[in-house]
Short mmCIF file of N, CA, C and O in Angstrom, two decimals:
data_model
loop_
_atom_site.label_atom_id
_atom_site.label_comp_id
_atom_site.label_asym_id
_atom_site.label_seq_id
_atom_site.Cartn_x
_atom_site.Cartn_y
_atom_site.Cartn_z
N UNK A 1 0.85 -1.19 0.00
CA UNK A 1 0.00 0.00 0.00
C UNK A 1 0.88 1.24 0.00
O UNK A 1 1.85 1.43 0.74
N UNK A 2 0.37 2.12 -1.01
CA UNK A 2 1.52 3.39 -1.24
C UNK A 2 1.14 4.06 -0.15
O UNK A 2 0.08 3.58 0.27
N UNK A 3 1.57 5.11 0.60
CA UNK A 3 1.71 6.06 1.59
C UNK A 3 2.26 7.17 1.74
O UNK A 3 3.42 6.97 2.10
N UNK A 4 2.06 8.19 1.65
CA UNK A 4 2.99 9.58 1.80
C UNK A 4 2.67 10.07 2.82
O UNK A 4 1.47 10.05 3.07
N UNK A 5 3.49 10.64 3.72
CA UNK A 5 3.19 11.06 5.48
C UNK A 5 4.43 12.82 5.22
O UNK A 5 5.65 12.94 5.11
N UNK A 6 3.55 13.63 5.21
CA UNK A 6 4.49 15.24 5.33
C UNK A 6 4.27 15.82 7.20
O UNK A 6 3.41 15.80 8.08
N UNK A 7 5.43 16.20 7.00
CA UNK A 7 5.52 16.52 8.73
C UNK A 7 6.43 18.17 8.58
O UNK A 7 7.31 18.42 7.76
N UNK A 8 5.96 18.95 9.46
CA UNK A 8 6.99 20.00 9.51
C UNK A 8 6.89 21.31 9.42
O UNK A 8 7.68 22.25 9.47
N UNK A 9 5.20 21.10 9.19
CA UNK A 9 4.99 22.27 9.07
C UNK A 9 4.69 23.39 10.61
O UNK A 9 5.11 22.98 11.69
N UNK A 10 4.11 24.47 10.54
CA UNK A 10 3.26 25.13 11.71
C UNK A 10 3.54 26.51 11.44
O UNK A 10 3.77 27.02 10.34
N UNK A 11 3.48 27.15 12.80
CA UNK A 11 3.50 29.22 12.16
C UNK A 11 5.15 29.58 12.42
O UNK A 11 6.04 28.96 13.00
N UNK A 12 5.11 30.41 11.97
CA UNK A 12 6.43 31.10 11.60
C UNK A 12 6.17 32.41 11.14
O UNK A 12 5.26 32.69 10.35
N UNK A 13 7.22 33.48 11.79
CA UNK A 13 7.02 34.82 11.14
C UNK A 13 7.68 34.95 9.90
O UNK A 13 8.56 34.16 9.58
N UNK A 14 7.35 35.84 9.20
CA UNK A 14 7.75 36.48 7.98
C UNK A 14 9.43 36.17 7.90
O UNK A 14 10.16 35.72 8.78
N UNK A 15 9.72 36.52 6.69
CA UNK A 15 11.20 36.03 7.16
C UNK A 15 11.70 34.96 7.81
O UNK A 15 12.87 35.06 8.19
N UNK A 16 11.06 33.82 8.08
CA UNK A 16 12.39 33.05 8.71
C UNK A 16 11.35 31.61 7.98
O UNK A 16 10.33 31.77 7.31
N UNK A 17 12.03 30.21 8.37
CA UNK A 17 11.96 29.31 7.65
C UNK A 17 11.64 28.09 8.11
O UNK A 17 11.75 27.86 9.31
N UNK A 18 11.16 27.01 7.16
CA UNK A 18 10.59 25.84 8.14
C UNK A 18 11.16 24.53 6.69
O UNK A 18 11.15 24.81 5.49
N UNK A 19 11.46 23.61 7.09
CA UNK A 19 11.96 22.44 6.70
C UNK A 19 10.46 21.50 6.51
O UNK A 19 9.73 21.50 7.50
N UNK A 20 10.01 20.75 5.31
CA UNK A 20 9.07 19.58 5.26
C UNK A 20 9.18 18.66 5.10
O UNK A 20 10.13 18.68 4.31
N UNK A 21 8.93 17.66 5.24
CA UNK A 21 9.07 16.49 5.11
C UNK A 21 8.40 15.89 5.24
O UNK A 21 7.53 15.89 6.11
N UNK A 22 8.84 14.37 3.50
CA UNK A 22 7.80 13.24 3.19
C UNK A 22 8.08 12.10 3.00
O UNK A 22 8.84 11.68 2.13
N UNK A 23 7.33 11.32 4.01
CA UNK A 23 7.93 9.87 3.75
C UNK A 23 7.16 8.93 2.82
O UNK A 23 5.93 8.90 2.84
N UNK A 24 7.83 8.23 2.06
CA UNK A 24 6.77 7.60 1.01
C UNK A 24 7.32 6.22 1.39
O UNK A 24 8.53 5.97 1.38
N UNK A 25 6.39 5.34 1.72
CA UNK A 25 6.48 3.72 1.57
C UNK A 25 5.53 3.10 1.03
O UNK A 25 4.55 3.74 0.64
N UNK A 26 5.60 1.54 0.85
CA UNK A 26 4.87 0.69 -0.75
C UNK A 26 5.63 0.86 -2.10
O UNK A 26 5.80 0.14 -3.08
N UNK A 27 5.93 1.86 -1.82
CA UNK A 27 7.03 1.79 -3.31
C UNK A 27 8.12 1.08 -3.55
O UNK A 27 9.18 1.37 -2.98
N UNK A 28 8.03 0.11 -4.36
CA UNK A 28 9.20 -1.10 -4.05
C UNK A 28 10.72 -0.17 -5.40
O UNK A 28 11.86 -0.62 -5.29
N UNK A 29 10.55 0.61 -6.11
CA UNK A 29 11.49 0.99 -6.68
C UNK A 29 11.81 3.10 -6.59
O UNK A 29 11.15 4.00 -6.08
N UNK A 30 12.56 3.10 -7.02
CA UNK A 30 12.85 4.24 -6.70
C UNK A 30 12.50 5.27 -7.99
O UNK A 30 12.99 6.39 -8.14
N UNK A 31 11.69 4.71 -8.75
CA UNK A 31 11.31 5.20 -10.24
C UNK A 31 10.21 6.03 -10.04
O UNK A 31 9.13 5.58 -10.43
N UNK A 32 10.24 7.38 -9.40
CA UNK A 32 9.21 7.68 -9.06
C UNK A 32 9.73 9.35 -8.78
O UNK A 32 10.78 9.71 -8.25
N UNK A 33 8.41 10.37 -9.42
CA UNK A 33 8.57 11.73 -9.21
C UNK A 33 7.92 11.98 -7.64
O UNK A 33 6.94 11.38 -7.20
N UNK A 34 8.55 12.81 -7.07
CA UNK A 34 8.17 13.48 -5.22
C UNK A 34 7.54 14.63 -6.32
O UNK A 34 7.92 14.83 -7.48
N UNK A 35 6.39 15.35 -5.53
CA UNK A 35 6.37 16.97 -5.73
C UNK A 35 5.73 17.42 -4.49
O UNK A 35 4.89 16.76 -3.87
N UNK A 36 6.19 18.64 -4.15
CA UNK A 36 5.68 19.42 -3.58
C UNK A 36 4.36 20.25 -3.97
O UNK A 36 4.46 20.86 -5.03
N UNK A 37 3.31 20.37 -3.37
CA UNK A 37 2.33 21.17 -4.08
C UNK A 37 1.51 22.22 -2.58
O UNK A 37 1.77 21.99 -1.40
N UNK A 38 0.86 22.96 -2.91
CA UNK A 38 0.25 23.68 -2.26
C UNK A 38 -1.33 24.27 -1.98
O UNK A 38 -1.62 24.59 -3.14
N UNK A 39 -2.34 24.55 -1.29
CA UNK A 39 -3.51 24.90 -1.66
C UNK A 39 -3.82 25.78 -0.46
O UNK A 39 -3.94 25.28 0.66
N UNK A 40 -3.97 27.37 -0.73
CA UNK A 40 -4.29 27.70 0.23
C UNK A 40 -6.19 28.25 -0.03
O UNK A 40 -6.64 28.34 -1.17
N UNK A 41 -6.73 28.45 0.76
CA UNK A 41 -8.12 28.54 0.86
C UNK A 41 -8.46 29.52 -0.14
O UNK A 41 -8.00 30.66 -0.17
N UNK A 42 -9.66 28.84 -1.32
CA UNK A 42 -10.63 29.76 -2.37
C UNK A 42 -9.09 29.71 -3.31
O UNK A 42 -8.56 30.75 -3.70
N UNK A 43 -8.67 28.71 -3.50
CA UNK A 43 -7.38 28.67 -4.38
C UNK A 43 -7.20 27.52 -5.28
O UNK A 43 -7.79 26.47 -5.00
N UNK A 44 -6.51 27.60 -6.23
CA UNK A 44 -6.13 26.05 -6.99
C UNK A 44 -4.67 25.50 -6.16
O UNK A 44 -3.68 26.10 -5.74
N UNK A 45 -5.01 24.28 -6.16
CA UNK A 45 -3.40 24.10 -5.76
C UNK A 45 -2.13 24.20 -7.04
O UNK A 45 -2.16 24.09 -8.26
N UNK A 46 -1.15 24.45 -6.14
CA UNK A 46 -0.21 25.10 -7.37
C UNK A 46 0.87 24.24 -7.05
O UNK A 46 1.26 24.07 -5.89
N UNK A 47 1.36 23.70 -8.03
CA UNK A 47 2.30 23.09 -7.94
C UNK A 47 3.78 23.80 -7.82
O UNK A 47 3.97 24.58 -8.75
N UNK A 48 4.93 23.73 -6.82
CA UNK A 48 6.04 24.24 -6.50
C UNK A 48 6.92 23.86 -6.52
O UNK A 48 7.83 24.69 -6.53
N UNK A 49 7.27 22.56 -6.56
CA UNK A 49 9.04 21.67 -6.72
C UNK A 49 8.74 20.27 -6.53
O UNK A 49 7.98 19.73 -5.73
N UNK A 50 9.67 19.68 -7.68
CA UNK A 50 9.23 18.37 -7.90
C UNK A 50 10.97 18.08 -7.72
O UNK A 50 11.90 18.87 -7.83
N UNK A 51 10.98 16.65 -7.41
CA UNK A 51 12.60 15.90 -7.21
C UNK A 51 12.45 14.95 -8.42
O UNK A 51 11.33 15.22 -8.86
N UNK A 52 12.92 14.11 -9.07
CA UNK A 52 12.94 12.75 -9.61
C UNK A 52 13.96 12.25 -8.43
O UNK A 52 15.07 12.76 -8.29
N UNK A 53 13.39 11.07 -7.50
CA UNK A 53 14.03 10.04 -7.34
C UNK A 53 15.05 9.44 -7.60
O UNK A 53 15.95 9.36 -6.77
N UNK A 54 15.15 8.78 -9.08
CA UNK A 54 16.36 7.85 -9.71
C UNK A 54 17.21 9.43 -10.08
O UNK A 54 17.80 9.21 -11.14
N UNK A 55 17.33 10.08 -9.88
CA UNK A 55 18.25 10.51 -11.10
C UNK A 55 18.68 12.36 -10.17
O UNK A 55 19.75 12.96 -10.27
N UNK A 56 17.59 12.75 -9.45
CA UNK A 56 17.68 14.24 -8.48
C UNK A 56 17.88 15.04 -9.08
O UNK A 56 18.64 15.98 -8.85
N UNK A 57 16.91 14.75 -10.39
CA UNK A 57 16.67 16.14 -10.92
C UNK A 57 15.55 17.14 -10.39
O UNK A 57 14.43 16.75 -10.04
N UNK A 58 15.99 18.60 -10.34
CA UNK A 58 14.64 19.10 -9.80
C UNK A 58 13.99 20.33 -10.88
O UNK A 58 14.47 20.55 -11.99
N UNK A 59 12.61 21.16 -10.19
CA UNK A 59 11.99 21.68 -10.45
C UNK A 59 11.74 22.82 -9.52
O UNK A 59 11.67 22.56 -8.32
N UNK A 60 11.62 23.87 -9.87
CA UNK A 60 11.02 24.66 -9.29
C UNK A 60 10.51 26.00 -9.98
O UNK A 60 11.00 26.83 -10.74
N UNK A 61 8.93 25.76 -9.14
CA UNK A 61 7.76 27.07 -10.00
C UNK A 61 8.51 27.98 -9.89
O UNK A 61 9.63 27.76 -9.42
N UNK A 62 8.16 29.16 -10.26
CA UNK A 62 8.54 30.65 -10.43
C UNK A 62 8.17 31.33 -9.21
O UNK A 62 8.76 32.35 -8.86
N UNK A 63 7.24 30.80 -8.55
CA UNK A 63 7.13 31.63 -7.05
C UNK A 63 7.75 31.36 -5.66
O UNK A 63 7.56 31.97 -4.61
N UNK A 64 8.37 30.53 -5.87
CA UNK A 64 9.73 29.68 -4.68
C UNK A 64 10.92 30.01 -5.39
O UNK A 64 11.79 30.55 -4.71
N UNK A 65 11.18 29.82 -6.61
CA UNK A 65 13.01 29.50 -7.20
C UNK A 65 14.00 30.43 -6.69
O UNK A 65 13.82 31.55 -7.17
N UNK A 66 14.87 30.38 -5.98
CA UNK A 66 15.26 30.73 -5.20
C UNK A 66 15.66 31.22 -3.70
O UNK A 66 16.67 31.78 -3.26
N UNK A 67 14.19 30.66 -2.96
CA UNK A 67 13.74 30.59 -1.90
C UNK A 67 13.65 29.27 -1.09
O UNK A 67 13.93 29.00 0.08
N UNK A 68 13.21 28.64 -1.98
CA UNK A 68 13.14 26.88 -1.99
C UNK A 68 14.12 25.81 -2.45
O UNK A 68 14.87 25.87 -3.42
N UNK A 69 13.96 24.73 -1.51
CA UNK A 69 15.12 23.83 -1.84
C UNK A 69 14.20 22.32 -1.82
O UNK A 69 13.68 22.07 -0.73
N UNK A 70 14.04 21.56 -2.67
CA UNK A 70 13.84 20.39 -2.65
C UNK A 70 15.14 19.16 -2.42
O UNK A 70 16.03 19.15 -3.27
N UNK A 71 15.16 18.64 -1.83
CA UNK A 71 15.91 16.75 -1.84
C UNK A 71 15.43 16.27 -1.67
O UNK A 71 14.22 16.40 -1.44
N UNK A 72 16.24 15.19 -1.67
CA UNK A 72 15.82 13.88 -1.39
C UNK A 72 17.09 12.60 -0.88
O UNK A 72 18.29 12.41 -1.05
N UNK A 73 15.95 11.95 -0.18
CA UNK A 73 17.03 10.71 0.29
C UNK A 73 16.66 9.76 0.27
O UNK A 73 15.89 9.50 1.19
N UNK A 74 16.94 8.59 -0.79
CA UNK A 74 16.05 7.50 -1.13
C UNK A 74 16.81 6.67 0.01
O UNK A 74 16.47 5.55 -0.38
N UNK A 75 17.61 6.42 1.14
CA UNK A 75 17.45 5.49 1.78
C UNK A 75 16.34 5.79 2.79
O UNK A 75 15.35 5.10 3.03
N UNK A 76 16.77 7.14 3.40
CA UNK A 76 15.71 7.23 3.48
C UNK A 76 13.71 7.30 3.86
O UNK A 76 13.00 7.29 4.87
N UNK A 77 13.50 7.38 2.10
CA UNK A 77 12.44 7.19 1.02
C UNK A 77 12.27 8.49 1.65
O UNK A 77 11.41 8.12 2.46
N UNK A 78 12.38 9.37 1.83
CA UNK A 78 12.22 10.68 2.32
C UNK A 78 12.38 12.44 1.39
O UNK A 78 13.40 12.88 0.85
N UNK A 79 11.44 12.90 1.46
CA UNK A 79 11.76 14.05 0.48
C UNK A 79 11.43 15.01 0.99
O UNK A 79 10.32 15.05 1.52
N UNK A 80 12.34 16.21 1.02
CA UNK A 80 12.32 17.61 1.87
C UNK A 80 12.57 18.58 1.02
O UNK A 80 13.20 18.62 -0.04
N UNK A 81 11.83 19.57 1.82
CA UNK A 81 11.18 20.91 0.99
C UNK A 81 11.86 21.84 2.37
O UNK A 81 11.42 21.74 3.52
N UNK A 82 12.88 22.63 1.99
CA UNK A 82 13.50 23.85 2.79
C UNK A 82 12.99 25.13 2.35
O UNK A 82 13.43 25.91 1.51
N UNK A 83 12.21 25.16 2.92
CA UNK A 83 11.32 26.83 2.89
C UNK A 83 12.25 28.00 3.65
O UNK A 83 12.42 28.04 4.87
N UNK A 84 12.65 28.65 2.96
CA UNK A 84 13.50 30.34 3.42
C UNK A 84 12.49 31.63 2.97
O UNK A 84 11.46 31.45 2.32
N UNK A 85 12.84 32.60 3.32
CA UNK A 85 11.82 34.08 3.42
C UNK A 85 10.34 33.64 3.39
O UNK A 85 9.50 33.80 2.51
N UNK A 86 10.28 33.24 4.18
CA UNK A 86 8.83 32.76 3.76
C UNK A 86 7.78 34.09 3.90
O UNK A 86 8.03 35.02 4.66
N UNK A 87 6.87 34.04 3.27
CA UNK A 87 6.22 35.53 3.29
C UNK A 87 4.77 35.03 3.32
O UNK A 87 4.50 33.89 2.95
N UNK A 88 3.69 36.01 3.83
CA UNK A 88 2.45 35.80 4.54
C UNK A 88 1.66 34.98 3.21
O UNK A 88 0.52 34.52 3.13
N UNK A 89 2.51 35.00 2.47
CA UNK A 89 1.60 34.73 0.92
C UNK A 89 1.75 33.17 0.97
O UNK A 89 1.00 32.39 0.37
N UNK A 90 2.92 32.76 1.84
CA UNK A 90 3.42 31.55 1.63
C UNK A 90 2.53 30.50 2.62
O UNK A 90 2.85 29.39 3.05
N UNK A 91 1.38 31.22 2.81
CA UNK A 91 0.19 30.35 3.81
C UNK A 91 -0.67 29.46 3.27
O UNK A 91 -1.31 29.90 2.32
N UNK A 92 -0.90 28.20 3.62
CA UNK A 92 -1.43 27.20 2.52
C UNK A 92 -1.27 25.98 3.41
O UNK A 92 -0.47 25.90 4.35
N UNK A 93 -2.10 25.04 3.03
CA UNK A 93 -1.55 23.91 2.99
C UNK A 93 -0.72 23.29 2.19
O UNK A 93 -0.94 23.33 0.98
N UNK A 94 0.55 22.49 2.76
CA UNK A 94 1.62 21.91 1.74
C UNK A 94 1.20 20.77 1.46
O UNK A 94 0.48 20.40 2.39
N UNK A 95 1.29 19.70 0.33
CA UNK A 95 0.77 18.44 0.27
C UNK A 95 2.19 17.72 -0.24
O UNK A 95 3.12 18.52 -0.26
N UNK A 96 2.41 16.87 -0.50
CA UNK A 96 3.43 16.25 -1.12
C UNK A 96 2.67 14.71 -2.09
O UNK A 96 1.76 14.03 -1.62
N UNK A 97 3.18 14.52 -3.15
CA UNK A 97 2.69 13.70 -3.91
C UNK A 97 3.67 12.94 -4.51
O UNK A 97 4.78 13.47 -4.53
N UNK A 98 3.56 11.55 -5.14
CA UNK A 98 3.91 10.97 -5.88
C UNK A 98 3.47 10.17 -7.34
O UNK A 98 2.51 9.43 -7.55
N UNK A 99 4.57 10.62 -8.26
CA UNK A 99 3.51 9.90 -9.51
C UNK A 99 4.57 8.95 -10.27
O UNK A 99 5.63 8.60 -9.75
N UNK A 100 4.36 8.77 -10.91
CA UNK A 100 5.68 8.11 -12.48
C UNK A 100 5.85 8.72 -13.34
O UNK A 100 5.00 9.29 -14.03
N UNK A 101 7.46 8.69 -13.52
CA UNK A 101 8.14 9.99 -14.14
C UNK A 101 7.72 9.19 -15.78
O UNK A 101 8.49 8.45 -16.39
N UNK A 102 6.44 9.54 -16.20
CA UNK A 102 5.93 9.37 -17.45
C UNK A 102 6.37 10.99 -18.70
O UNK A 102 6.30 10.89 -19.93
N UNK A 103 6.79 12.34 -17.95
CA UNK A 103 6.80 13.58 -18.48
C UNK A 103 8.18 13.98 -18.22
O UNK A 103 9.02 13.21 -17.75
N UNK A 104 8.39 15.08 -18.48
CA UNK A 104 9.65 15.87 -18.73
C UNK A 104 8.94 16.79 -16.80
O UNK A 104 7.82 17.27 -16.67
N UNK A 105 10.09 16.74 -15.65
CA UNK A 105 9.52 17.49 -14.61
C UNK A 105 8.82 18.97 -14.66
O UNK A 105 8.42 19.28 -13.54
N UNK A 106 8.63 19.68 -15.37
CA UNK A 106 8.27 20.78 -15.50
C UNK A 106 7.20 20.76 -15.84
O UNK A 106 6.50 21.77 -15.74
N UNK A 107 6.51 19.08 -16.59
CA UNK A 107 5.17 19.27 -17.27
C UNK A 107 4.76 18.50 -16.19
O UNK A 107 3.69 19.05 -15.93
N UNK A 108 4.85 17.84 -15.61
CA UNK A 108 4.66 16.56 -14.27
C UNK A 108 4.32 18.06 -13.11
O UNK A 108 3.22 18.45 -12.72
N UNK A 109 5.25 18.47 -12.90
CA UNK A 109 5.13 19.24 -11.62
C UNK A 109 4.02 20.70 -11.70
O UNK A 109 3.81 21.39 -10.70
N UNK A 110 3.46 20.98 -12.88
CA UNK A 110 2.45 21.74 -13.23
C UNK A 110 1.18 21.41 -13.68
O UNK A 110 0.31 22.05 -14.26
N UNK A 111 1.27 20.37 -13.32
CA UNK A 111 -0.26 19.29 -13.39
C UNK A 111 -0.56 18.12 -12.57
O UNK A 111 -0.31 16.93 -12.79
N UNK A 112 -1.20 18.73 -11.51
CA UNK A 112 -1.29 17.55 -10.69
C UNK A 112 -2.40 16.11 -10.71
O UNK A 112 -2.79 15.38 -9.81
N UNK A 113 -2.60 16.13 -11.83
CA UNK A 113 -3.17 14.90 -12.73
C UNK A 113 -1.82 13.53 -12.94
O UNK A 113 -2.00 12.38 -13.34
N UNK A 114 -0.79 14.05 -12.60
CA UNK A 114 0.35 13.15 -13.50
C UNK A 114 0.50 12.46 -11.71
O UNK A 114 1.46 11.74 -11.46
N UNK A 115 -0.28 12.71 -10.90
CA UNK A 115 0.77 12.32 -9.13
C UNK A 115 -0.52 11.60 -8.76
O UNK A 115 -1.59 12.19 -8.62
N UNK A 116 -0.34 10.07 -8.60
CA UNK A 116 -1.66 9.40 -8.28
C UNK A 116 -1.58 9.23 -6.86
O UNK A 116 -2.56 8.58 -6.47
N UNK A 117 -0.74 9.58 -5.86
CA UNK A 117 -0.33 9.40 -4.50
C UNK A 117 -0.21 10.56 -3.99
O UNK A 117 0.62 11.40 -4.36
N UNK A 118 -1.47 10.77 -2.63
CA UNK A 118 -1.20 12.55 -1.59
C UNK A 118 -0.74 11.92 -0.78
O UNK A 118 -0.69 10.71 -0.53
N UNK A 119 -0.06 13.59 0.03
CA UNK A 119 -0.25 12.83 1.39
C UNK A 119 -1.38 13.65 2.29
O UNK A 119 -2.02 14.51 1.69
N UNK A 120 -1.60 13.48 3.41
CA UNK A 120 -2.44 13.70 3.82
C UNK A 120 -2.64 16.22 4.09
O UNK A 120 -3.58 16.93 4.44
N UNK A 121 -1.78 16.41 3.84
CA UNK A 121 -1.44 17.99 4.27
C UNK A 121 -0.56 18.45 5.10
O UNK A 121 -0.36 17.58 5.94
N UNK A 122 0.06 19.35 5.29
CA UNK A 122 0.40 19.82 6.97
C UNK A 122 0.31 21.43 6.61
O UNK A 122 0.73 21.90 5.56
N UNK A 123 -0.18 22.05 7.48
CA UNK A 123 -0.21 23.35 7.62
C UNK A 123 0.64 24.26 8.03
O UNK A 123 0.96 24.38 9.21
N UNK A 124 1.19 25.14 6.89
CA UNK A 124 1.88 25.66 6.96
C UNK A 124 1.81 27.54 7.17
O UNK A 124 1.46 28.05 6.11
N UNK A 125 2.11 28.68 8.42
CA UNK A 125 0.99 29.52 8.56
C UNK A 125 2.09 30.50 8.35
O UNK A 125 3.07 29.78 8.13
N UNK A 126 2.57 32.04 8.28
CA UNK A 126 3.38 32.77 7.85
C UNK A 126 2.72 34.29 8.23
O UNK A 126 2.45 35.12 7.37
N UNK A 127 2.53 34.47 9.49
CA UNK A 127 2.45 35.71 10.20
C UNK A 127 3.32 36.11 11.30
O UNK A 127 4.11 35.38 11.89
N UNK A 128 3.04 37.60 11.55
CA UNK A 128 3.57 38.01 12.55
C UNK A 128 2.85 37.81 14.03
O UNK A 128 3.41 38.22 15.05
#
C-alpha cells in the first residue's frame, strides 16, 4: 500500500523558515517523481518543486526558485522541501505527492493529474 506522510509544518514569522518532510512507503522501486504542491483557501493548488528520485533532478515554480530547496534521500524514502523568506503569501496547505516519471519534470510538476499518491497535508501559517 503506497503512503505519503508530510511533517513540519506550523507558524512562523515572515522572514524566517521551516523544513518539510515526506515519507513515502509501498514503493518497491525508486522510479518515481516526489512533488511538492500547495492549496491555500478559495485557491487552486499550485504546484512548487518536484525531485525525480532515480536521477535528483529538480523543479522549481517561479514563485519559490530561489527561496526553496527540494531533496531527497532515497534510503531514506524521504523528500524535503526547505522553505527560506517565507512571506504571509506563503500560507497554505503543503501536500506532497507521488507519480511516475511518465513527463519531462516541468510538465509533471504543473499538473497535478500526472501524481496518483497525496499525502495527507500539513499546515503551513506565515504571520507576525
Amino acid at each position: 500500500q503506497v503512503q505519503l506522510v508530510e511533517s513540519g509544518g506550523g507558524l512562523v514569522q515572515p522572514g524566517g523558515s521551516l523544513t518539510l518532510s515526506c515519507v513515502r512507503s509501498g514503493f518497491t522501486l525508486d522510479y518515481v517523481v516526489i512533488g511538492w504542491f500547495r492549496q491555500a483557501p478559495g485557491k487552486e493548488r499550485e504546484g512548487l518543486s518536484c525531485i525525480s528520485a532515480s536521477d535528483g533532478s529538480t523543479y522549481y515554480s517561479d514563485s519559490v526558485k530561489g527561496r526553496f530547496a527540494i531533496t531527497g534521500d532515497n534510503v531514506k524514502a524521504t523528500a524535503y522541501l526547505q522553505m527560506n523568506d517565507l512571506k504571509p503569501e506563503d500560507t497554505a496547505t503543503y501536500y506532497c505527492a507521488a507519480g511516475t516519471p511518465v513527463t519531462t519534470l516541468d510538465t509533471m510538476c504543473t499538473n497535478r493529474a500526472y501524481f496518483g499518491s497525496w499525502g495527507q497535508g500539513t499546515q503551513v501559517t506565515v504571520s507576525s
